Short mmCIF file of C-alpha atoms in Angstrom, two decimals:
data_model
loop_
_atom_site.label_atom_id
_atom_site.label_comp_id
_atom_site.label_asym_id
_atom_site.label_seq_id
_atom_site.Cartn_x
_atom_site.Cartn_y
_atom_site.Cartn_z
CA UNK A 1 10.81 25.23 -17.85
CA UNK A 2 7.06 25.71 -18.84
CA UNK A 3 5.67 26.23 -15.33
CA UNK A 4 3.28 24.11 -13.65
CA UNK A 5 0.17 25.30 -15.43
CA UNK A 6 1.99 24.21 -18.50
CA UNK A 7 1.97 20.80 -17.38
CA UNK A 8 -1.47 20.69 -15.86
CA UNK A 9 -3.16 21.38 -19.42
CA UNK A 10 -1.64 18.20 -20.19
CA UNK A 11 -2.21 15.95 -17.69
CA UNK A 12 -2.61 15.57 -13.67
CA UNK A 13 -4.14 18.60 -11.47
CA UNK A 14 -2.97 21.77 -9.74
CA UNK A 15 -3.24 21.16 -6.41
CA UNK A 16 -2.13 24.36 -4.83
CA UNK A 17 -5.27 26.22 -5.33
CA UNK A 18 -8.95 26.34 -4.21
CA UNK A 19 -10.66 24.95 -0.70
CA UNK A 20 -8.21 23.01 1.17
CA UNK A 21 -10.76 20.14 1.99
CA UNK A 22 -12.48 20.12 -1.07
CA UNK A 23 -9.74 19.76 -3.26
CA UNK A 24 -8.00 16.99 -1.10
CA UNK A 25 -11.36 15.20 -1.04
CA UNK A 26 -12.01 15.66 -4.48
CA UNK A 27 -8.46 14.09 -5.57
CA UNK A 28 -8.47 11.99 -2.59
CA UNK A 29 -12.06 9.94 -3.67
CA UNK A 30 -10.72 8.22 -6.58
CA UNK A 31 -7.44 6.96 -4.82
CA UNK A 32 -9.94 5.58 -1.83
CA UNK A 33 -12.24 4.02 -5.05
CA UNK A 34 -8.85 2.36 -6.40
CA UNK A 35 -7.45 1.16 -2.78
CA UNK A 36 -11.16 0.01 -2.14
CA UNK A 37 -11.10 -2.14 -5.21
CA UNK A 38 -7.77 -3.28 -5.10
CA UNK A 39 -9.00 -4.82 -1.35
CA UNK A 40 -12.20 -5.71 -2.45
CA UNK A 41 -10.23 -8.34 -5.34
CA UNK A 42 -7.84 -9.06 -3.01
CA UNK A 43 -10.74 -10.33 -0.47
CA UNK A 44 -12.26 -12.43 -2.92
CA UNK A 45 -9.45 -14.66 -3.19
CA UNK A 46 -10.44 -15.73 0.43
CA UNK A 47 -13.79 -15.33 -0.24
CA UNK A 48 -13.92 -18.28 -2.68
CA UNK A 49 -10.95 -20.25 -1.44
CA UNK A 50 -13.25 -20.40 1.92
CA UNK A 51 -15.77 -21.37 0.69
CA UNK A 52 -14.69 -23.69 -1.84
CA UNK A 53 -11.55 -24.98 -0.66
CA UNK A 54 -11.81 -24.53 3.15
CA UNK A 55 -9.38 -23.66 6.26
CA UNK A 56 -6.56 -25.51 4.65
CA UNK A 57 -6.35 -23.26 1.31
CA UNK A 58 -7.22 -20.06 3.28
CA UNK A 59 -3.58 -20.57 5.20
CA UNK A 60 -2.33 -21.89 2.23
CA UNK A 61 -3.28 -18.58 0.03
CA UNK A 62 -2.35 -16.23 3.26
CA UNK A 63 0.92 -17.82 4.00
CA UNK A 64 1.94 -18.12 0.27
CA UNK A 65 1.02 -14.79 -0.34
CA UNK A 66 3.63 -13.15 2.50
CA UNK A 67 6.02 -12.41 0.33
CA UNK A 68 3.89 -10.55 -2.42
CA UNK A 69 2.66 -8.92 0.79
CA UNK A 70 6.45 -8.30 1.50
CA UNK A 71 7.42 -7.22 -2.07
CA UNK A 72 4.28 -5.19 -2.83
CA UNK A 73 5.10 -2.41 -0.58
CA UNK A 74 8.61 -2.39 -2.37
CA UNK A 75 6.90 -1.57 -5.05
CA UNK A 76 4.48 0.81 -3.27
CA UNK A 77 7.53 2.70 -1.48
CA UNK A 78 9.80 3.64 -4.86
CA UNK A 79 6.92 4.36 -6.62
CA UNK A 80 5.72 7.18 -3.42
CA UNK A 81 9.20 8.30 -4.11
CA UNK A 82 8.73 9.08 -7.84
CA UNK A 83 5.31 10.00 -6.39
CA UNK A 84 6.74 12.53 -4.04
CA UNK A 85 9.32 13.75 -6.11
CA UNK A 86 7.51 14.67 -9.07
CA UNK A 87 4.79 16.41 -7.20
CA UNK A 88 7.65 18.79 -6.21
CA UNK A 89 8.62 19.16 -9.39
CA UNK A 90 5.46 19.65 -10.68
CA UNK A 91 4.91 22.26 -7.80
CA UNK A 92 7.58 24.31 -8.69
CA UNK A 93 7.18 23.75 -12.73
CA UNK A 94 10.30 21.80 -13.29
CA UNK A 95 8.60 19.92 -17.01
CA UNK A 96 12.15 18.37 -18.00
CA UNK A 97 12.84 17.20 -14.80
CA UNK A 98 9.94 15.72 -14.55
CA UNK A 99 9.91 14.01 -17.85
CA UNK A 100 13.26 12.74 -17.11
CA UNK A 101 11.97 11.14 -13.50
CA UNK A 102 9.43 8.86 -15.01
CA UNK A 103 11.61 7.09 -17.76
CA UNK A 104 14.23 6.67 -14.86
CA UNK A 105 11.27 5.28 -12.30
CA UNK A 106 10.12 2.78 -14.84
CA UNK A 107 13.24 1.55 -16.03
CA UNK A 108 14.63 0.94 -12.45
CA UNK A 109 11.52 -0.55 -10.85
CA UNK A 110 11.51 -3.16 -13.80
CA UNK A 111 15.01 -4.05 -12.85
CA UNK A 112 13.89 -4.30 -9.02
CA UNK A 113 11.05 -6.61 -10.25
CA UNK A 114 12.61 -8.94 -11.92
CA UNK A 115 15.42 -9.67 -8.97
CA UNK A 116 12.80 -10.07 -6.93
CA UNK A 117 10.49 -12.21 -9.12
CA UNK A 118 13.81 -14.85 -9.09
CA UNK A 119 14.62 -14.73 -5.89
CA UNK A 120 10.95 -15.84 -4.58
CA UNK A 121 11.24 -18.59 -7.44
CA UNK A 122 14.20 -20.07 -6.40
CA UNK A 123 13.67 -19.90 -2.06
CA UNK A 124 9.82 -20.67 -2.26
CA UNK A 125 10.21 -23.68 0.00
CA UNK A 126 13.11 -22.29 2.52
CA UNK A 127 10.53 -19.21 2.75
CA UNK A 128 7.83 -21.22 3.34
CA UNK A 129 9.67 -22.95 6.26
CA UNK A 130 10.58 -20.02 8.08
CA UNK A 131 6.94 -18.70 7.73
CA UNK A 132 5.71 -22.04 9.84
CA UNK A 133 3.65 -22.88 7.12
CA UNK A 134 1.46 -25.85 8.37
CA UNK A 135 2.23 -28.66 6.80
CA UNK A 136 -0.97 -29.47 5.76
CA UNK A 137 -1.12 -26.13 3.62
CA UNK A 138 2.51 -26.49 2.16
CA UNK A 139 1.54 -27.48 -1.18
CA UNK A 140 -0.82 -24.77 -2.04
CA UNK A 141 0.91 -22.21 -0.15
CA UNK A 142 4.27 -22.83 -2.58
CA UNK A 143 1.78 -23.28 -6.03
CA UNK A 144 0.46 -19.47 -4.41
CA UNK A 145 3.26 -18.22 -4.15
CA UNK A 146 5.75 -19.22 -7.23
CA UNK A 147 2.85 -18.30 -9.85
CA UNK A 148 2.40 -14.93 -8.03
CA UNK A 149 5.67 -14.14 -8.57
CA UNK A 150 5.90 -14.22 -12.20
CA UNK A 151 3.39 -11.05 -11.81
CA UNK A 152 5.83 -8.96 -9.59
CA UNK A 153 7.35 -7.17 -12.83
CA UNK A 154 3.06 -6.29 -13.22
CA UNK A 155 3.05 -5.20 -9.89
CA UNK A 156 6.09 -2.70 -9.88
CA UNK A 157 4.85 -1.40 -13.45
CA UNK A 158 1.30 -0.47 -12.42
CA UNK A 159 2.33 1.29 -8.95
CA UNK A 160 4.92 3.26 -10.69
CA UNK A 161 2.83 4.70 -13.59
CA UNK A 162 0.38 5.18 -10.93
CA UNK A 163 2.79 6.76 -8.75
CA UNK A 164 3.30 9.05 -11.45
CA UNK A 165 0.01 10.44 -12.16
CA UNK A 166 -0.60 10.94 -8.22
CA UNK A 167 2.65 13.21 -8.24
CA UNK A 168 0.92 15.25 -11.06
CA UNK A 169 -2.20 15.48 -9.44
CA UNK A 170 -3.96 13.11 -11.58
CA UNK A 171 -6.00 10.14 -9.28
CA UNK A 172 -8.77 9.19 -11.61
CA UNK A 173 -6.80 6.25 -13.90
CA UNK A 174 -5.30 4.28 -11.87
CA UNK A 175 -9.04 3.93 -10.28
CA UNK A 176 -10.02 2.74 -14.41
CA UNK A 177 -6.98 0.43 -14.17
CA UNK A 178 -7.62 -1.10 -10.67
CA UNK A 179 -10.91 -2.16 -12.18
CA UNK A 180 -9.49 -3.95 -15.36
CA UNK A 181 -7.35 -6.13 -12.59
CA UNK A 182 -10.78 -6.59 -10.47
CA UNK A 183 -13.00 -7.68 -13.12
CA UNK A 184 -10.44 -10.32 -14.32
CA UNK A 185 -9.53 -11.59 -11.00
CA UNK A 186 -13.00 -12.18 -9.95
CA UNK A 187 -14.15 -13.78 -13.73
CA UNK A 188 -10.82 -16.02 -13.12
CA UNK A 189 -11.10 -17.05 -9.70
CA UNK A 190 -14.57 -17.79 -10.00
CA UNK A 191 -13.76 -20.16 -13.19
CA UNK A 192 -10.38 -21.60 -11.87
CA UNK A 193 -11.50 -22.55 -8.55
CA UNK A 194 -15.51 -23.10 -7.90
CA UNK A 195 -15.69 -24.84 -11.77
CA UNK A 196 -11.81 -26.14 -12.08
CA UNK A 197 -11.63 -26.59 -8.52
CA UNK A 198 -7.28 -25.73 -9.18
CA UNK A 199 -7.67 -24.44 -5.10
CA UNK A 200 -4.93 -22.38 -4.20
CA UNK A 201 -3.21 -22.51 -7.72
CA UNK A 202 -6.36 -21.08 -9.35
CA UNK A 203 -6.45 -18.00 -7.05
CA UNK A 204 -2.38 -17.63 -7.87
CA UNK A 205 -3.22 -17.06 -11.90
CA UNK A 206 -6.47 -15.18 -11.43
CA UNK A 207 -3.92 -12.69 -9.58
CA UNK A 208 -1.22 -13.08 -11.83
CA UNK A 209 -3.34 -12.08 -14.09
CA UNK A 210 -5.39 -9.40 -12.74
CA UNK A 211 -1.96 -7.58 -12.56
CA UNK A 212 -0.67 -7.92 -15.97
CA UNK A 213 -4.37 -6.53 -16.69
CA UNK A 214 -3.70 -3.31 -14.45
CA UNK A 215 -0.18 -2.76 -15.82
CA UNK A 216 -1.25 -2.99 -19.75
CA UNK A 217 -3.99 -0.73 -18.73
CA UNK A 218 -2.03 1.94 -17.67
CA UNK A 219 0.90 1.45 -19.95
CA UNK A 220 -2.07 1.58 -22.68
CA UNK A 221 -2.57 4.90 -21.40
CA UNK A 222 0.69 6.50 -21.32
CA UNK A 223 0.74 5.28 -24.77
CA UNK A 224 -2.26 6.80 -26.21
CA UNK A 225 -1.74 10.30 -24.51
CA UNK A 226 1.83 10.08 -25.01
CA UNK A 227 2.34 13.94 -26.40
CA UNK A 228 0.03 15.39 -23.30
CA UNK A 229 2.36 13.39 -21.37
CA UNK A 230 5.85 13.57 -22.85
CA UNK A 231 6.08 9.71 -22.89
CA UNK A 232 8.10 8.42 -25.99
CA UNK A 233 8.06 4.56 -26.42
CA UNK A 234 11.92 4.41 -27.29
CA UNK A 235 14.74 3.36 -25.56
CA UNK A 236 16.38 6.16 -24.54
CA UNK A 237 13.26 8.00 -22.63
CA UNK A 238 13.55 4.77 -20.29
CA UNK A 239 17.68 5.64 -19.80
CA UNK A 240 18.22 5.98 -16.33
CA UNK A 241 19.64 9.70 -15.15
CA UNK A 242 22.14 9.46 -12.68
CA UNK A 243 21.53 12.30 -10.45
CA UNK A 244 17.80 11.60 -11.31
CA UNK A 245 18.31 7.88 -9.97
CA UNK A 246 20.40 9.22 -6.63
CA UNK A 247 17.33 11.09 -5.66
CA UNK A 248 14.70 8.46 -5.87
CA UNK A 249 16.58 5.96 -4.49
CA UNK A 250 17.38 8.37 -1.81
CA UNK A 251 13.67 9.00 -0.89
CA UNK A 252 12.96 5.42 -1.89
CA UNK A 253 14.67 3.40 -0.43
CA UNK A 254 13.94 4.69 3.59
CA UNK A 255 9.82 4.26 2.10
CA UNK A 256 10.47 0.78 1.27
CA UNK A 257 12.85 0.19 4.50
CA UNK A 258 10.35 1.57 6.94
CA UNK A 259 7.71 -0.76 4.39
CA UNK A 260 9.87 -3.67 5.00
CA UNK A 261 9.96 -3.23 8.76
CA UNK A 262 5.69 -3.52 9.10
CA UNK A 263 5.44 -6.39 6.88
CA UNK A 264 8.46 -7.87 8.78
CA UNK A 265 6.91 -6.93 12.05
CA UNK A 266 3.40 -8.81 10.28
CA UNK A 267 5.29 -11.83 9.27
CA UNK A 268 6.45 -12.59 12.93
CA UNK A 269 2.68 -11.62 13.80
CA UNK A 270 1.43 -14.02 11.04
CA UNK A 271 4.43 -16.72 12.14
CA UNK A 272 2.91 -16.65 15.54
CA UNK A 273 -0.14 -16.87 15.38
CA UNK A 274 0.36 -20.28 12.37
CA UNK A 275 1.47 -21.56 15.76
CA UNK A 276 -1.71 -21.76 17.61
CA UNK A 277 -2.97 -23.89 15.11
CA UNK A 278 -5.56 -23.67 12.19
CA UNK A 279 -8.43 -21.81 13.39
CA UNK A 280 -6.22 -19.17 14.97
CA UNK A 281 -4.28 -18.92 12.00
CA UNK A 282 -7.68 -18.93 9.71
CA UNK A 283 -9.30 -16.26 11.62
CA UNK A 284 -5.47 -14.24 11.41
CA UNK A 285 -5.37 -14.57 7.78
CA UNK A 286 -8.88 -13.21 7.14
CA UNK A 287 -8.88 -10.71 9.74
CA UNK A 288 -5.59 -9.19 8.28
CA UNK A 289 -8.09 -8.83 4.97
CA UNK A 290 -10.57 -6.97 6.75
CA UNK A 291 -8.41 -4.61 9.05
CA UNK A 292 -6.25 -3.79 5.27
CA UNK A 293 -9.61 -3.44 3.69
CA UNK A 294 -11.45 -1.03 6.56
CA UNK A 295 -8.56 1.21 6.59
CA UNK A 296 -8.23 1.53 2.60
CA UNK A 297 -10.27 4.52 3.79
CA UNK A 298 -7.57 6.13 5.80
CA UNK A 299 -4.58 5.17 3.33
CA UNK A 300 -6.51 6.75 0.47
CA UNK A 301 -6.64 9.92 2.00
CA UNK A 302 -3.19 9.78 3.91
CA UNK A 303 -1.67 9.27 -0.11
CA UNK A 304 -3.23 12.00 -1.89
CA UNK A 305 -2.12 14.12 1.38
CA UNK A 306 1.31 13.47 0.65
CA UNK A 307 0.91 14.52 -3.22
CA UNK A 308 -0.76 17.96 -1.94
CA UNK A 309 1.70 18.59 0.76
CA UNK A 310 4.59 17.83 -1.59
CA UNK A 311 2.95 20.18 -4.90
CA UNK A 312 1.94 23.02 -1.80
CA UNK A 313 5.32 23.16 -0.32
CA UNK A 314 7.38 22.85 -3.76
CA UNK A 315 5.10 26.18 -4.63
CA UNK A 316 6.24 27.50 -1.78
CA UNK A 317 2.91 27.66 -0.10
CA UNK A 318 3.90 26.53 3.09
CA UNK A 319 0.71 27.68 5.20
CA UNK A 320 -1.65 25.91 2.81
CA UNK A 321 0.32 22.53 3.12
CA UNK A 322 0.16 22.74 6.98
CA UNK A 323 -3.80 23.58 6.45
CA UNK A 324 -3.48 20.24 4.21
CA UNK A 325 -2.32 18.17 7.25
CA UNK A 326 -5.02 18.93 9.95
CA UNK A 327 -7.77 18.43 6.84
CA UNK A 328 -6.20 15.26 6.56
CA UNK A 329 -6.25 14.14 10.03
CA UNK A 330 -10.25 14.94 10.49
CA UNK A 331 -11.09 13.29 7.09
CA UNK A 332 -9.18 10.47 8.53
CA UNK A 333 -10.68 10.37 11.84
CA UNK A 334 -14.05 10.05 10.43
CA UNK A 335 -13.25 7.38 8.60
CA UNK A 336 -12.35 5.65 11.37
CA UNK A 337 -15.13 6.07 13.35
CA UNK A 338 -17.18 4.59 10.53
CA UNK A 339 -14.71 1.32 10.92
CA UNK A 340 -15.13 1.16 14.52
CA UNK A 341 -18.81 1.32 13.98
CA UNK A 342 -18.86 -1.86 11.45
CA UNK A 343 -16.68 -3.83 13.75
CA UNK A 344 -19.05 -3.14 16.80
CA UNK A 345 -22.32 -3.62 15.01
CA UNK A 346 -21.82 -6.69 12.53
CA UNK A 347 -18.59 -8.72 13.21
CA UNK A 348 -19.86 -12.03 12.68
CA UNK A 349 -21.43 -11.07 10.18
CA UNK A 350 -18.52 -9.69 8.24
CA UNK A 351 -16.31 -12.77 8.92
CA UNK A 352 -18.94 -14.90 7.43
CA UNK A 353 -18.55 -13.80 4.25
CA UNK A 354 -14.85 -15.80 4.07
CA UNK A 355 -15.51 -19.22 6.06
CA UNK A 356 -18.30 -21.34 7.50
CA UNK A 357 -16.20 -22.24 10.59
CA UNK A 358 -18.10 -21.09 13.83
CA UNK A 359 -15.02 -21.42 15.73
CA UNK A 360 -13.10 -18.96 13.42
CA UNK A 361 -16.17 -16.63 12.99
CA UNK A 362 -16.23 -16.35 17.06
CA UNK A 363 -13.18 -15.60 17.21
CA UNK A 364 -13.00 -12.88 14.39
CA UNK A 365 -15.47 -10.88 16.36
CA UNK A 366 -12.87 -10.76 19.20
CA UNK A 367 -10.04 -9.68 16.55
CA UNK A 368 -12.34 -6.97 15.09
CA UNK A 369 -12.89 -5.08 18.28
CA UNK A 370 -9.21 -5.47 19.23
CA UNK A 371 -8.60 -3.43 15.76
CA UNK A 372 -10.66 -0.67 16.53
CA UNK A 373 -7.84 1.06 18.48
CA UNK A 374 -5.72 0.71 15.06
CA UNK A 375 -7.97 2.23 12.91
CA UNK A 376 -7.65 5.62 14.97
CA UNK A 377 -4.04 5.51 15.79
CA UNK A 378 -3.71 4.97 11.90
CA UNK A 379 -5.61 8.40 11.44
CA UNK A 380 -3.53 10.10 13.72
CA UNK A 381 -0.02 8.81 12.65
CA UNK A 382 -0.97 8.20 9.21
CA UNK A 383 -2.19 12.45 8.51
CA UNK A 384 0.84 13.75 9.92
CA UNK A 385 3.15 11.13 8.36
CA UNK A 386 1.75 12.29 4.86
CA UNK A 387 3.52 15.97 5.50
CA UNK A 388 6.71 13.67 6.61
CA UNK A 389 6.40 12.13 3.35
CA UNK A 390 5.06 15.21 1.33
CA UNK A 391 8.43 17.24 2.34
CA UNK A 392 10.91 14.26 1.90
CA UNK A 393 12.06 13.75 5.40
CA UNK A 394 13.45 10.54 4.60
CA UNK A 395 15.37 9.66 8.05
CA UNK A 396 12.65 10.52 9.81
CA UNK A 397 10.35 8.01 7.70
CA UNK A 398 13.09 5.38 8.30
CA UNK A 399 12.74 6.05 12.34
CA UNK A 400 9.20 5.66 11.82
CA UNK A 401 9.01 2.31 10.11
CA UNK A 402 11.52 0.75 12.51
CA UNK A 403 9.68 2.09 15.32
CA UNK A 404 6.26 0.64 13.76
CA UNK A 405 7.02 -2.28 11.96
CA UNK A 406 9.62 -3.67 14.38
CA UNK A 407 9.84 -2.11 18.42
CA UNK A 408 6.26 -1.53 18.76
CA UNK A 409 5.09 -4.54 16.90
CA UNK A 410 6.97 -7.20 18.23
CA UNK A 411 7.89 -5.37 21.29
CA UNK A 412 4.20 -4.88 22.22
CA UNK A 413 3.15 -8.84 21.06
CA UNK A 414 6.25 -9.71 23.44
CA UNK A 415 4.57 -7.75 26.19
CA UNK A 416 0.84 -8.88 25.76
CA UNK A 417 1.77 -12.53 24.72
CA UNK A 418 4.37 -13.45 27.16
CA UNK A 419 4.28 -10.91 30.12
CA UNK A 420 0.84 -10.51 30.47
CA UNK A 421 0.04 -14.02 29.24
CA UNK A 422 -2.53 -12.73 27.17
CA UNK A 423 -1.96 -15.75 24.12
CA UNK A 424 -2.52 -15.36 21.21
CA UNK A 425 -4.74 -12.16 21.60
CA UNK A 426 -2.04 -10.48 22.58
CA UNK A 427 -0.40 -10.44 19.49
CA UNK A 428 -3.36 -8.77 18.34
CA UNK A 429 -3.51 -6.19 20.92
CA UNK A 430 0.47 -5.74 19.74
CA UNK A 431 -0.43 -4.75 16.65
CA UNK A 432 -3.39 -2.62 17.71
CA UNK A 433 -1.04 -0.36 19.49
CA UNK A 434 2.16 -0.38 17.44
CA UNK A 435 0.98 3.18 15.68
CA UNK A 436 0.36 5.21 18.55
CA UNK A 437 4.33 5.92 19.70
CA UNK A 438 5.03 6.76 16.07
CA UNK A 439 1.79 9.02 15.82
CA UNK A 440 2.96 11.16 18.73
CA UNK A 441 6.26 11.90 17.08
CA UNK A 442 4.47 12.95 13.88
CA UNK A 443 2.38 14.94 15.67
CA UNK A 444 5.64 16.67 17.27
CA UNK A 445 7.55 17.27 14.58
CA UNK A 446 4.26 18.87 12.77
CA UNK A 447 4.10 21.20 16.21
CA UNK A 448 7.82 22.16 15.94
CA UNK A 449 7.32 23.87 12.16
CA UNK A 450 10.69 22.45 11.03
CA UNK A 451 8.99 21.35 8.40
CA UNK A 452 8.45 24.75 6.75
CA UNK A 453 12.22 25.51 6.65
CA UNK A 454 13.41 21.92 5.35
CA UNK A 455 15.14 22.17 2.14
CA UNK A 456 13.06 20.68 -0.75
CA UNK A 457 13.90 17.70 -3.25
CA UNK A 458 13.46 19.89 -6.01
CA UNK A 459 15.51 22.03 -5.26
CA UNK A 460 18.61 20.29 -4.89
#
């Protein structure tokens, strides 16, 4: 054991010292730069299949993209775990344990990848089915999503090295990766659909390949500063460490449960509102864009939260992590206000930018200002899940998810749609609210301090 300093003079930063709000800002900016980016290239696949393609390939690229929607937080949710796990490590200057967490992270997300990269091969069209997929869309929406999936293993690689450097403190990178991916998405889409005019297939390469782009990036990186990181291109740094393994599947697998349970909660959301027909669906499918995109904000700061919390508490600075929390929560909140102020001011205006349909512009304007509720609920629940996450509570995470993705989601569409006969709105309003039951018990179980006594990762 070398101590945490050790391993800060190589890479990553210490995150247990100076001004609470400063330094979460400070390491927080470049993750809300990366998220920002990563939305921004995400949004321009709608942008030019709108405009170029129309209505029909905007469903087609939403509804064939579910399932990278579905996987990407699997990704997402090991690679918080390695995230979460290291940063206690890191905390509490465990260097070999660390060392021996990232060859195990890789090496088992690359497995995860590739299962899942087959399975959304061989079920594209059964998928497809059960998503209500209009028929009209079908075609593009499988040519989306089949060529997408050959990226997943791209995916899973560049969220875990990036999962990695957050745990260490280090946020900077993965915002120099994130634009690799966005300059060669836009360059592609751009050729492959305007000039090729490949619709929905175009966008699904431009992706594919904007990923592989991100991954090589930071696998180029842990490469070249392989002895300030302790990363050895051989096979037996990538052996996977049983104990090691236990953990992070441990932590991971309630992060990509609770994960699964929003974007399965979305998909019946999404499934729904396919069923009011095309400009309901259109103006679903970009809105979903713009809510992810005016809360990459929020998430930004919610995820370098969880990195601080977890380095803070493995230190054994438990006062400073609980400082961490309510820093979090007003950072967050004033993000949201600045959300709720772009939906009230310029709606039409902002759904513009993806279609030329006046029917699903009016009606995006009505979806913004139903959102406005989630962006604050999603500062509330989102600050005070971070120290959930940040001191491995896993069941409680699990509760969470089900409670968000599944009881208040659906349970709340049921209500608006069916008992109030609110239509299709309501399963916008459903959504809106799902966050606030979960918020309050985040907000509880920070109150209660049970969190300062709960035995650590790292030290089991």
């Amino acid at each position: 054991m070398t101590g945490s300093k050790g391993m800060a003079g190589r890479v990553g930063t210490n995150l247990t010292q100076g001004p609470i709000m400063r330094t979460l800002l400070v390491f927080a900016i470049p993750i809300v730069i990366t998220n920002l980016v990563q939305q921004l290239y995400s949004m321009v696949d709608l942008i030019v299949i709108g405009q170029f393609v129309g209505n029909i390939g905007t469903v087609g690229v939403n509804t064939g993209g579910e399932v990278a929607d579905l996987v990407t937080p699997v990704a997402m949710g090991f690679a918080t775990a390695g995230q979460i796990y290291i940063a206690q490590l890191f905390g509490a200057g465990h260097d070999q344990k660390v060392k021996r967490t990232v060859g195990t992270l890789l090496s088992f997300m690359t497995l995860v990848s590739i299962i899942l990269m087959a399975g959304a091969i061989i079920f594209c069209r059964p998928i497809l089915q059960l998503l209500n997929c209009p028929d009209q869309a079908m075609g593009q929406a499988g040519s989306y999503m089949i060529i997408t999936a050959i990226g997943y293993p791209f995916i899973f690689g560049y969220n875990a090295v990036c999962g990695i450097l957050r745990g260490m403190g280090e946020s900077k990178k993965p915002l120099f990766f994130i634009l690799v991916a966005a300059g060669v998405n836009i360059v592609l889409d751009l050729l492959l659909v305007a000039v090729f005019r490949m619709e929905a297939a175009g966008t699904a390469i431009a992706t594919a390949a904007s990923q592989m782009g991100a991954f090589l990036a930071a696998f180029y990186f842990m490469w070249k500063k392989r002895e300030r990181f302790d990363f050895e291109v051989k096979l037996s740094y990538f052996k996977m460490e049983g104990d090691t393994l236990k953990v992070l599947v441990k932590l991971g697998i309630p992060q990509v449960v609770r994960s699964m349970f929003v974007r399965t909660g979305m998909i019946w959301v999404n499934s729904n509102a396919n069923a009011f027909g095309l400009v309901v669906s259109a103006t679903n499918s970009v809105g979903n864009k713009l809510q992810k995109f005016l809360e990459v904000f929020i998430q930004g700061i919610d995820t370098a939260s969880a990195s601080m919390v977890g380095q803070n508490l493995g230190a054994k600075k438990i006062q400073r992590a609980g400082k961490t929390t309510i820093c979090t929560y007003i950072a967050a909140t004033v993000c949201a206000g600045f959300s709720a102020l772009i939906c009230l001011a310029i709606p039409h205006e902002i759904f513009g930018i993806f279609t030329q349909d006046q029917g699903v512009i009016e009606l995006g304007a009505t979806f913004l200002r139903i959102f406005i509720l989630h962006f604050f609920a999603s500062a509330l629940t989102g600050s005070f899940q971070a120290m959930v996450t940040g001191c491995g509570f896993v069941e409680l995470g699990f509760v969470l998810g089900f409670l968000d993705g599944l009881v208040c989601k659906i349970g709340f569409g049921l209500l608006f749609m069916n008992v109030l006969h609110m239509g299709y709105t309501g399963l916008w309003w459903g959504v809106s609210c799902s966050r606030i039951l979960p918020g309050c018990i985040c907000v509880a179980y920070f109150l209660s301090g049970k969190w300062k006594t709960r035995k650590l990762l790292s030290e089991k």
